[in-house]
Short mmCIF file of C-alpha atoms in Angstrom, two decimals:
data_model
loop_
_atom_site.label_atom_id
_atom_site.label_comp_id
_atom_site.label_asym_id
_atom_site.label_seq_id
_atom_site.Cartn_x
_atom_site.Cartn_y
_atom_site.Cartn_z
CA UNK A 1 73.14 142.62 39.36
CA UNK A 2 73.10 139.58 41.57
CA UNK A 3 69.35 139.97 41.97
CA UNK A 4 68.86 140.23 38.21
CA UNK A 5 70.90 137.08 37.58
CA UNK A 6 68.94 135.21 40.20
CA UNK A 7 65.59 136.21 38.62
CA UNK A 8 66.79 135.24 35.11
CA UNK A 9 68.00 131.80 36.17
CA UNK A 10 64.85 131.20 38.12
CA UNK A 11 62.67 132.09 35.12
CA UNK A 12 64.70 129.86 32.81
CA UNK A 13 64.41 126.95 35.19
CA UNK A 14 60.66 127.47 35.39
CA UNK A 15 60.26 127.53 31.63
CA UNK A 16 62.31 124.37 31.26
CA UNK A 17 60.19 122.62 33.85
CA UNK A 18 56.97 123.60 32.10
CA UNK A 19 58.36 122.53 28.70
CA UNK A 20 59.44 119.20 30.09
CA UNK A 21 55.99 118.60 31.52
CA UNK A 22 54.34 119.42 28.20
CA UNK A 23 56.74 117.20 26.29
CA UNK A 24 55.97 114.30 28.61
CA UNK A 25 52.29 114.52 27.56
CA UNK A 26 53.07 113.96 23.81
CA UNK A 27 53.92 110.59 22.19
CA UNK A 28 57.46 110.15 21.16
CA UNK A 29 56.39 109.47 17.49
CA UNK A 30 52.99 109.99 15.89
CA UNK A 31 51.50 106.81 14.33
CA UNK A 32 50.80 107.04 10.59
CA UNK A 33 47.11 107.05 9.67
CA UNK A 34 46.19 104.31 7.14
CA UNK A 35 43.39 105.79 5.07
CA UNK A 36 43.00 102.87 2.58
CA UNK A 37 44.02 99.28 3.26
CA UNK A 38 44.38 96.74 0.46
CA UNK A 39 42.08 93.70 0.68
CA UNK A 40 43.73 90.63 -0.87
CA UNK A 41 41.02 88.10 -0.01
CA UNK A 42 39.07 88.31 -3.30
CA UNK A 43 41.69 89.20 -5.88
CA UNK A 44 43.22 92.40 -7.20
CA UNK A 45 41.51 95.76 -6.93
CA UNK A 46 39.72 95.36 -3.59
CA UNK A 47 40.16 97.72 -0.62
CA UNK A 48 38.75 97.73 2.90
CA UNK A 49 36.10 100.36 3.50
CA UNK A 50 37.62 102.48 6.32
CA UNK A 51 36.30 101.46 9.70
CA UNK A 52 34.82 98.14 8.50
CA UNK A 53 35.75 94.60 7.49
CA UNK A 54 33.96 94.97 4.12
CA UNK A 55 36.02 94.99 0.94
CA UNK A 56 34.99 97.08 -2.06
CA UNK A 57 36.02 97.18 -5.72
CA UNK A 58 35.05 99.77 -8.32
CA UNK A 59 35.08 98.96 -12.02
CA UNK A 60 33.52 99.74 -15.34
CA UNK A 61 34.25 100.84 -18.87
CA UNK A 62 33.85 103.75 -21.25
CA UNK A 63 32.68 102.83 -24.73
CA UNK A 64 32.24 104.78 -27.96
CA UNK A 65 30.73 103.03 -30.97
CA UNK A 66 29.02 103.50 -34.30
CA UNK A 67 26.74 100.96 -36.00
CA UNK A 68 26.50 101.08 -39.80
CA UNK A 69 23.40 99.99 -41.70
CA UNK A 70 20.94 99.96 -38.81
CA UNK A 71 18.83 102.30 -36.69
CA UNK A 72 19.86 100.70 -33.41
CA UNK A 73 23.00 99.95 -31.41
CA UNK A 74 23.22 97.18 -32.07
CA UNK A 75 20.80 94.94 -33.99
CA UNK A 76 19.76 93.95 -37.50
CA UNK A 77 17.76 96.25 -39.79
CA UNK A 78 14.57 94.20 -39.35
CA UNK A 79 11.78 96.73 -38.72
CA UNK A 80 10.71 100.35 -39.09
CA UNK A 81 12.57 102.41 -39.99
CA UNK A 82 15.80 100.51 -40.61
CA UNK A 83 13.93 97.78 -42.48
CA UNK A 84 12.40 100.33 -44.87
CA UNK A 85 15.69 100.59 -46.76
CA UNK A 86 14.83 104.05 -48.01
CA UNK A 87 15.68 107.66 -47.11
CA UNK A 88 14.34 107.17 -43.58
CA UNK A 89 16.86 104.41 -42.81
CA UNK A 90 20.00 105.37 -40.90
CA UNK A 91 23.38 104.86 -42.53
CA UNK A 92 24.81 105.05 -39.01
CA UNK A 93 23.71 105.12 -35.38
CA UNK A 94 26.22 106.13 -32.68
CA UNK A 95 26.48 105.83 -28.92
CA UNK A 96 28.77 106.80 -26.06
CA UNK A 97 28.41 104.89 -22.79
CA UNK A 98 29.91 104.90 -19.31
CA UNK A 99 29.48 101.78 -17.22
CA UNK A 100 30.01 101.78 -13.45
CA UNK A 101 29.98 98.73 -11.18
CA UNK A 102 30.43 98.40 -7.41
CA UNK A 103 31.35 95.04 -5.86
CA UNK A 104 31.39 94.59 -2.05
CA UNK A 105 32.28 91.46 -0.08
CA UNK A 106 32.34 90.62 3.62
CA UNK A 107 33.54 87.38 5.21
CA UNK A 108 31.08 85.94 7.74
CA UNK A 109 30.59 82.67 9.60
CA UNK A 110 28.07 81.71 6.89
CA UNK A 111 30.42 82.50 4.04
CA UNK A 112 30.96 85.62 1.98
CA UNK A 113 28.17 88.20 1.78
CA UNK A 114 28.39 89.92 -1.60
CA UNK A 115 26.54 92.80 -3.23
CA UNK A 116 26.98 93.84 -6.85
CA UNK A 117 25.64 96.86 -8.72
CA UNK A 118 26.15 97.77 -12.36
CA UNK A 119 24.66 100.74 -14.20
CA UNK A 120 25.18 102.40 -17.57
CA UNK A 121 24.91 106.03 -18.64
CA UNK A 122 24.35 106.27 -22.40
CA UNK A 123 23.98 108.90 -25.09
CA UNK A 124 22.60 107.53 -28.35
CA UNK A 125 21.64 109.09 -31.65
CA UNK A 126 18.07 108.43 -32.78
CA UNK A 127 15.78 108.04 -35.78
CA UNK A 128 13.37 110.07 -37.86
CA UNK A 129 10.23 108.19 -38.89
CA UNK A 130 7.48 108.89 -41.37
CA UNK A 131 4.25 110.48 -40.11
CA UNK A 132 2.04 109.96 -43.14
CA UNK A 133 2.01 113.70 -43.77
CA UNK A 134 1.27 115.11 -47.23
CA UNK A 135 4.18 117.49 -46.72
CA UNK A 136 6.61 114.71 -45.76
CA UNK A 137 6.89 115.63 -42.07
CA UNK A 138 8.95 113.24 -39.94
CA UNK A 139 9.09 112.67 -36.20
CA UNK A 140 12.01 111.94 -33.92
CA UNK A 141 12.23 108.68 -32.04
CA UNK A 142 14.91 107.86 -29.47
CA UNK A 143 16.69 104.51 -29.87
CA UNK A 144 16.96 103.82 -26.14
CA UNK A 145 14.64 104.12 -23.19
CA UNK A 146 15.27 106.57 -20.39
CA UNK A 147 15.05 110.26 -19.68
CA UNK A 148 15.49 112.50 -22.70
CA UNK A 149 15.07 116.23 -23.21
CA UNK A 150 14.61 115.88 -26.95
CA UNK A 151 11.59 117.58 -28.52
CA UNK A 152 10.60 115.99 -31.86
CA UNK A 153 9.44 119.38 -33.17
CA UNK A 154 12.63 121.33 -32.53
CA UNK A 155 15.09 119.27 -34.55
CA UNK A 156 16.45 117.32 -31.57
CA UNK A 157 18.91 114.65 -32.59
CA UNK A 158 19.75 112.42 -29.64
CA UNK A 159 18.76 111.16 -26.21
CA UNK A 160 20.38 110.12 -22.95
CA UNK A 161 19.42 107.20 -20.74
CA UNK A 162 20.37 105.43 -17.52
CA UNK A 163 20.16 101.66 -17.26
CA UNK A 164 20.40 99.47 -14.15
CA UNK A 165 21.87 96.18 -15.35
CA UNK A 166 22.63 94.34 -12.11
CA UNK A 167 21.71 94.91 -8.49
CA UNK A 168 21.86 91.78 -6.34
CA UNK A 169 22.88 90.26 -3.00
CA UNK A 170 24.59 86.87 -2.72
CA UNK A 171 24.65 84.97 0.57
CA UNK A 172 25.05 81.29 1.48
CA UNK A 173 24.33 80.16 -2.08
CA UNK A 174 21.37 82.50 -2.61
CA UNK A 175 21.23 85.27 -5.24
CA UNK A 176 18.49 87.85 -4.71
CA UNK A 177 17.95 90.80 -7.05
CA UNK A 178 18.68 91.62 -10.70
CA UNK A 179 21.29 89.30 -12.22
CA UNK A 180 21.90 87.22 -15.34
CA UNK A 181 19.31 84.45 -15.69
CA UNK A 182 20.34 81.04 -14.40
CA UNK A 183 19.09 79.68 -17.74
CA UNK A 184 21.73 81.58 -19.73
CA UNK A 185 25.09 80.23 -20.79
CA UNK A 186 27.99 82.14 -19.16
CA UNK A 187 28.49 84.13 -22.39
CA UNK A 188 24.77 85.14 -22.51
CA UNK A 189 24.14 86.59 -26.03
CA UNK A 190 27.81 86.67 -26.98
CA UNK A 191 29.59 83.37 -27.79
CA UNK A 192 32.22 85.46 -29.59
CA UNK A 193 30.46 88.54 -30.98
CA UNK A 194 29.63 92.13 -30.03
CA UNK A 195 26.41 92.03 -32.09
CA UNK A 196 23.46 92.21 -29.65
CA UNK A 197 20.78 90.65 -31.85
CA UNK A 198 21.99 87.07 -32.15
CA UNK A 199 19.11 84.56 -32.21
CA UNK A 200 19.34 80.89 -31.29
CA UNK A 201 19.41 81.09 -27.49
CA UNK A 202 18.57 83.01 -24.37
CA UNK A 203 20.34 86.13 -23.15
CA UNK A 204 19.64 88.51 -20.28
CA UNK A 205 22.87 90.48 -20.47
CA UNK A 206 21.07 93.36 -18.71
CA UNK A 207 19.90 91.10 -15.88
CA UNK A 208 16.51 89.82 -14.70
CA UNK A 209 14.96 90.05 -11.22
CA UNK A 210 15.23 86.69 -9.49
CA UNK A 211 15.55 84.67 -6.34
CA UNK A 212 17.87 81.71 -6.90
CA UNK A 213 19.87 79.12 -5.00
CA UNK A 214 23.07 77.46 -6.23
CA UNK A 215 24.46 74.27 -4.70
CA UNK A 216 28.19 73.65 -5.16
CA UNK A 217 29.11 69.95 -5.24
CA UNK A 218 32.84 70.52 -5.77
CA UNK A 219 35.06 69.71 -8.76
CA UNK A 220 33.34 72.50 -10.71
CA UNK A 221 29.86 70.89 -10.53
CA UNK A 222 26.95 73.16 -9.52
CA UNK A 223 23.16 73.11 -9.72
CA UNK A 224 20.82 76.09 -9.52
CA UNK A 225 17.10 76.68 -9.12
CA UNK A 226 15.58 80.08 -9.74
CA UNK A 227 12.28 81.95 -9.77
CA UNK A 228 12.66 84.81 -12.29
CA UNK A 229 10.54 87.75 -13.37
CA UNK A 230 8.69 87.11 -16.63
CA UNK A 231 7.25 90.57 -17.26
CA UNK A 232 10.22 92.58 -18.54
CA UNK A 233 12.22 90.33 -20.87
CA UNK A 234 10.30 87.11 -21.48
CA UNK A 235 7.02 88.21 -23.08
CA UNK A 236 7.14 87.55 -26.82
CA UNK A 237 3.37 88.03 -26.89
CA UNK A 238 0.06 86.25 -26.37
CA UNK A 239 -1.64 87.36 -29.57
CA UNK A 240 -5.37 87.51 -30.23
CA UNK A 241 -5.39 86.92 -33.99
CA UNK A 242 -8.93 88.26 -34.18
CA UNK A 243 -7.21 91.66 -34.39
CA UNK A 244 -4.95 90.67 -37.30
CA UNK A 245 -5.05 92.45 -40.66
CA UNK A 246 -3.09 92.23 -43.88
CA UNK A 247 -1.27 95.48 -43.13
CA UNK A 248 -0.54 94.37 -39.56
CA UNK A 249 0.83 90.99 -40.62
CA UNK A 250 3.02 92.59 -43.29
CA UNK A 251 4.25 94.91 -40.51
CA UNK A 252 5.29 91.90 -38.41
CA UNK A 253 2.25 91.81 -36.07
CA UNK A 254 -0.04 88.78 -36.11
CA UNK A 255 -2.71 90.21 -33.83
CA UNK A 256 -3.37 92.16 -30.66
CA UNK A 257 -0.96 91.51 -27.79
CA UNK A 258 -3.11 90.43 -24.86
CA UNK A 259 -0.72 89.60 -22.01
CA UNK A 260 -2.42 89.76 -18.60
CA UNK A 261 -1.07 90.67 -15.18
CA UNK A 262 1.80 88.74 -13.64
CA UNK A 263 0.81 85.48 -11.97
CA UNK A 264 3.86 83.26 -11.70
CA UNK A 265 7.57 83.89 -12.18
CA UNK A 266 9.47 81.78 -14.68
CA UNK A 267 10.82 78.66 -12.98
CA UNK A 268 14.38 77.79 -14.02
CA UNK A 269 16.70 74.88 -13.27
CA UNK A 270 20.33 74.51 -14.34
CA UNK A 271 23.23 72.05 -13.97
CA UNK A 272 26.79 73.15 -14.86
CA UNK A 273 30.19 71.44 -15.06
CA UNK A 274 32.98 74.02 -15.24
CA UNK A 275 36.51 72.61 -15.41
CA UNK A 276 39.90 73.26 -17.02
CA UNK A 277 38.88 71.71 -20.36
CA UNK A 278 35.80 73.90 -20.67
CA UNK A 279 32.16 73.91 -19.60
CA UNK A 280 28.91 72.03 -20.09
CA UNK A 281 25.53 73.35 -19.00
CA UNK A 282 21.95 72.09 -19.23
CA UNK A 283 19.06 74.48 -18.49
CA UNK A 284 15.28 74.14 -18.35
CA UNK A 285 12.57 76.76 -17.83
CA UNK A 286 8.80 76.91 -17.43
CA UNK A 287 6.70 80.00 -18.25
CA UNK A 288 3.05 80.75 -17.48
CA UNK A 289 1.21 82.35 -20.42
CA UNK A 290 -1.55 84.35 -18.76
CA UNK A 291 -3.94 86.23 -21.06
CA UNK A 292 -6.12 89.17 -20.04
CA UNK A 293 -9.50 89.13 -21.90
CA UNK A 294 -10.91 88.45 -25.32
CA UNK A 295 -12.24 92.02 -25.40
CA UNK A 296 -12.09 95.32 -23.55
CA UNK A 297 -13.68 94.12 -20.30
CA UNK A 298 -13.72 91.07 -18.06
CA UNK A 299 -17.25 90.28 -19.24
CA UNK A 300 -15.83 89.16 -22.61
CA UNK A 301 -14.13 86.12 -21.08
CA UNK A 302 -10.64 84.77 -21.51
CA UNK A 303 -8.68 81.63 -22.45
CA UNK A 304 -7.14 79.45 -19.77
CA UNK A 305 -3.51 79.86 -18.76
CA UNK A 306 -1.07 77.74 -20.73
CA UNK A 307 2.40 76.81 -19.49
CA UNK A 308 5.28 76.97 -21.92
CA UNK A 309 8.75 75.51 -21.50
CA UNK A 310 12.29 75.64 -22.85
CA UNK A 311 15.44 73.53 -22.72
CA UNK A 312 18.98 74.60 -23.62
CA UNK A 313 22.34 72.82 -23.81
CA UNK A 314 25.60 74.80 -23.89
CA UNK A 315 29.21 73.70 -24.40
CA UNK A 316 32.51 75.59 -24.19
CA UNK A 317 35.83 74.02 -25.20
CA UNK A 318 38.97 75.86 -24.10
CA UNK A 319 42.63 75.71 -25.14
CA UNK A 320 42.01 73.94 -28.42
CA UNK A 321 45.07 73.02 -30.55
CA UNK A 322 44.80 76.02 -32.88
CA UNK A 323 46.37 78.35 -30.31
CA UNK A 324 46.67 79.42 -26.70
CA UNK A 325 43.38 80.81 -25.40
CA UNK A 326 41.38 79.77 -28.47
CA UNK A 327 37.79 78.87 -27.59
CA UNK A 328 34.66 77.29 -29.10
CA UNK A 329 31.30 78.22 -27.56
CA UNK A 330 28.10 76.59 -28.83
CA UNK A 331 24.52 76.19 -27.59
CA UNK A 332 21.20 74.79 -28.79
CA UNK A 333 17.66 75.47 -27.58
CA UNK A 334 14.06 74.27 -28.05
CA UNK A 335 11.02 76.16 -26.83
CA UNK A 336 7.28 75.53 -26.69
CA UNK A 337 5.32 78.64 -25.66
CA UNK A 338 8.47 80.35 -24.33
CA UNK A 339 9.91 82.08 -27.40
CA UNK A 340 12.23 84.56 -25.65
CA UNK A 341 14.52 81.71 -24.62
CA UNK A 342 15.38 81.43 -28.34
CA UNK A 343 14.59 84.80 -29.93
CA UNK A 344 16.11 86.68 -26.98
CA UNK A 345 14.97 90.14 -25.96
CA UNK A 346 17.66 92.14 -27.78
CA UNK A 347 17.03 90.18 -30.98
CA UNK A 348 13.23 90.35 -30.88
CA UNK A 349 10.92 88.06 -32.83
CA UNK A 350 9.12 90.46 -35.20
CA UNK A 351 10.38 91.17 -38.73
CA UNK A 352 9.23 93.51 -41.49
CA UNK A 353 11.92 94.16 -44.10
CA UNK A 354 11.65 95.76 -47.53
CA UNK A 355 13.79 95.32 -50.61
CA UNK A 356 13.79 95.53 -54.38
CA UNK A 357 11.75 93.54 -56.91
CA UNK A 358 11.86 93.01 -60.65
CA UNK A 359 8.11 92.34 -60.86
CA UNK A 360 6.47 94.71 -58.36
CA UNK A 361 6.94 98.16 -56.83
CA UNK A 362 9.19 96.49 -54.23
CA UNK A 363 9.44 93.40 -52.07
CA UNK A 364 8.76 92.64 -48.44
CA UNK A 365 9.53 89.85 -46.00
CA UNK A 366 7.75 89.57 -42.66
CA UNK A 367 7.48 87.21 -39.70
CA UNK A 368 6.49 87.07 -36.06
CA UNK A 369 7.04 84.51 -33.30
CA UNK A 370 4.92 85.12 -30.18
CA UNK A 371 4.63 82.73 -27.24
CA UNK A 372 1.02 81.79 -27.99
CA UNK A 373 -1.85 82.70 -30.32
CA UNK A 374 -5.63 82.42 -30.01
CA UNK A 375 -8.84 83.88 -31.40
CA UNK A 376 -11.83 85.19 -29.51
CA UNK A 377 -13.53 82.19 -27.91
CA UNK A 378 -10.62 79.76 -28.34
CA UNK A 379 -7.89 78.48 -26.06
CA UNK A 380 -4.21 79.38 -26.47
CA UNK A 381 -2.06 77.55 -29.00
CA UNK A 382 1.69 77.62 -28.36
CA UNK A 383 4.33 78.53 -30.94
CA UNK A 384 7.29 76.14 -31.08
CA UNK A 385 10.81 77.34 -31.86
CA UNK A 386 14.30 75.88 -32.07
CA UNK A 387 17.71 77.35 -32.60
CA UNK A 388 21.46 77.19 -32.08
CA UNK A 389 24.41 79.57 -32.13
CA UNK A 390 28.14 79.43 -31.65
CA UNK A 391 31.52 81.01 -32.20
CA UNK A 392 35.16 80.11 -32.68
CA UNK A 393 37.67 82.63 -31.32
CA UNK A 394 41.32 82.54 -32.43
CA UNK A 395 44.08 84.58 -30.81
CA UNK A 396 46.63 85.61 -33.42
CA UNK A 397 48.89 87.01 -30.71
CA UNK A 398 48.40 88.75 -27.33
CA UNK A 399 47.10 91.89 -29.10
CA UNK A 400 44.86 90.53 -31.89
CA UNK A 401 42.01 88.03 -32.05
CA UNK A 402 39.26 87.14 -34.52
CA UNK A 403 35.98 85.30 -33.96
CA UNK A 404 33.74 83.64 -36.53
CA UNK A 405 30.18 83.24 -35.30
CA UNK A 406 26.75 82.23 -36.50
CA UNK A 407 23.19 81.47 -35.44
CA UNK A 408 20.07 79.84 -36.85
CA UNK A 409 16.55 79.80 -35.43
CA UNK A 410 13.15 78.69 -36.64
CA UNK A 411 9.51 79.15 -35.58
CA UNK A 412 6.67 76.75 -36.24
CA UNK A 413 2.97 77.54 -35.86
CA UNK A 414 0.11 75.15 -35.07
CA UNK A 415 -3.13 74.36 -36.87
CA UNK A 416 -5.18 77.24 -35.41
CA UNK A 417 -2.64 79.87 -36.45
CA UNK A 418 -2.22 78.51 -39.97
CA UNK A 419 -5.95 78.16 -40.54
CA UNK A 420 -6.75 81.65 -39.28
CA UNK A 421 -3.94 83.34 -41.21
CA UNK A 422 -4.01 81.29 -44.41
CA UNK A 423 -7.51 79.79 -44.52
CA UNK A 424 -9.00 76.44 -43.55
CA UNK A 425 -10.86 74.86 -40.66
CA UNK A 426 -13.78 77.23 -41.17
CA UNK A 427 -11.61 80.40 -41.34
CA UNK A 428 -11.40 82.53 -44.48
CA UNK A 429 -7.72 83.39 -43.88
CA UNK A 430 -6.43 86.92 -43.30
CA UNK A 431 -3.68 86.45 -45.92
CA UNK A 432 -5.88 84.49 -48.31
CA UNK A 433 -6.04 87.46 -50.66
CA UNK A 434 -5.42 88.08 -54.33
CA UNK A 435 -1.80 87.65 -55.38
CA UNK A 436 -0.66 85.44 -52.46
CA UNK A 437 0.22 82.09 -54.04
CA UNK A 438 1.66 80.39 -50.96
CA UNK A 439 0.80 81.13 -47.34
CA UNK A 440 2.71 79.82 -44.32
CA UNK A 441 3.64 81.81 -41.17
CA UNK A 442 6.58 79.51 -40.36
CA UNK A 443 10.01 81.11 -40.82
CA UNK A 444 13.73 80.80 -40.16
CA UNK A 445 16.44 83.36 -39.42
CA UNK A 446 20.10 82.74 -40.22
CA UNK A 447 23.04 84.90 -39.13
CA UNK A 448 26.77 84.84 -39.89
CA UNK A 449 29.40 87.26 -38.61
CA UNK A 450 33.07 87.98 -38.11
CA UNK A 451 34.72 90.23 -35.54
CA UNK A 452 38.34 91.30 -35.13
CA UNK A 453 39.68 92.93 -31.97
CA UNK A 454 42.92 94.85 -31.42
CA UNK A 455 44.18 95.51 -27.89
CA UNK A 456 47.27 97.75 -28.23
CA UNK A 457 47.58 98.24 -24.47
CA UNK A 458 45.97 96.53 -21.51
CA UNK A 459 42.22 97.19 -21.14
CA UNK A 460 41.91 99.24 -24.35
CA UNK A 461 40.26 97.43 -27.28
CA UNK A 462 39.22 98.49 -30.77
CA UNK A 463 36.90 96.15 -32.69
CA UNK A 464 35.03 95.77 -35.98
CA UNK A 465 32.04 93.39 -36.11
CA UNK A 466 30.32 92.55 -39.44
CA UNK A 467 26.97 90.66 -39.32
CA UNK A 468 24.71 89.32 -42.08
CA UNK A 469 21.11 88.41 -41.17
CA UNK A 470 18.83 86.47 -43.53
CA UNK A 471 15.05 86.16 -43.11
CA UNK A 472 13.80 82.92 -44.70
CA UNK A 473 10.04 83.43 -44.84
CA UNK A 474 7.52 81.02 -46.36
CA UNK A 475 5.07 83.31 -48.15
CA UNK A 476 5.11 83.63 -51.94
CA UNK A 477 3.41 85.75 -54.57
CA UNK A 478 2.56 89.40 -54.05
CA UNK A 479 0.25 91.49 -51.90
CA UNK A 480 -1.25 94.94 -52.30
CA UNK A 481 -1.02 96.75 -48.99
CA UNK A 482 -0.75 100.14 -47.31
CA UNK A 483 2.28 99.88 -44.98
CA UNK A 484 2.42 101.75 -41.68
CA UNK A 485 3.27 105.44 -42.03
CA UNK A 486 6.56 105.00 -40.14
CA UNK A 487 8.00 103.03 -43.07
CA UNK A 488 7.48 105.80 -45.61
CA UNK A 489 6.18 103.25 -48.14
CA UNK A 490 3.23 103.88 -50.48
CA UNK A 491 0.14 101.78 -51.09
CA UNK A 492 1.42 99.39 -53.73
CA UNK A 493 1.89 95.77 -54.73
CA UNK A 494 4.90 94.16 -53.04
CA UNK A 495 6.51 90.85 -53.93
CA UNK A 496 6.73 88.40 -51.01
CA UNK A 497 10.27 87.13 -50.66
CA UNK A 498 13.23 86.60 -48.30
CA UNK A 499 15.17 89.63 -47.08
CA UNK A 500 18.67 90.44 -45.82
CA UNK A 501 20.40 92.84 -43.47
CA UNK A 502 24.13 93.68 -43.45
CA UNK A 503 25.43 95.71 -40.50
CA UNK A 504 28.77 96.63 -38.98
CA UNK A 505 29.72 97.79 -35.50
CA UNK A 506 32.90 99.79 -34.89
CA UNK A 507 33.76 100.09 -31.20
CA UNK A 508 36.43 101.54 -28.92
CA UNK A 509 36.31 100.47 -25.28
CA UNK A 510 38.49 101.27 -22.24
CA UNK A 511 37.95 98.98 -19.23
CA UNK A 512 39.04 100.03 -15.78
#
């Protein structure tokens, strides 16, 4: 018994000694692991990437919308097939879109290094266009670019696409990559509207490749210089009018587009004053118009390059007496051989719109504003344009606001273009045909709109945007023509007169 007790006590003492040794190897209290740390250096929503001193913020929106009276989301009904105004024209076009953006920032001895990426994933309904078939066959056409699995022969009805809007690095005043043009006003195409096709100024809301430098002089005064890609968004066309025809001109094409390979980026300069009262900005741009050849091969020769230019002034006035947060945004632009700085990419500069007539089978209005025109053997002649646009936004209360907006733009052709199209200077005139009583390729476009937005809760907005577009063209009389098959219009005599487009966009958007 005594032996047993001795063994038991000895074993217990041994176990206690071992346990004490093990306990001594463990910390008294485990330290909590911090998986995500808030970064407060750059505003709300930023977090440190674990294991680094880089802050990251995720953002974006989900949008669902339907456009009434057009075949696009979202522009005027100014071409095939929306401009046909017949059974091929859409009463509605719808889209769902998810936007995702990633913003990273790192503090360095040279300042903040920033990267920004923004992409959209869209699903958009499409169009059915005429094929010129005796049996009335139509073909499907997607309304957006990108990958689509739709087969026009199997009754497909929509297409998906991916768009890269922005992808740039900012460092020590430099911006390198795809970003909004330095020429643009801060509101790009949207002084107060959702309508994409507003004329009267520049707008690269989807970004343009560039290398730019911005100098900050303090007190809200900055100046920027930029070299920007011209190939994707700034080519309104260098047209060889030797390829023009009556049917082509009525379809909004004044010749064969003959843009050559890229030679020089657009050169842009900008000065901005951004203060509590509002903003003022002056922008200038230069664009090289580089044509390929007069004909199919280099042996046919070519015109010399011709530089175009543009200038734009923009003004924003904040906190006006009509209410807290009310704003006026306005801008005006003049271009010479650089049309896209006025008739911006989402608006386009080609029009072919049909309507009714009391004297003919129907009516048609058409126009086109390229950068330059020429004929085989001649030099380039620039097209001059001017325009302005603006909006007044009034906040009824924290949940409701309304904006009234408008735009006006004009295009003016030179002597070569008018002689070749209308006759004179040794040219017979493509449009100098029976029935045309007045011929002039100059034109104007006017737009007026109203939008109301309701934000019932933070970051959720419902809006309705109504836009009227008027084409003021300068032709008169009538023309007998066979329109392109996509319009579904017969060979007939059409009265030449102004045309209109009325569209509405209904949108629901959740930002996050």
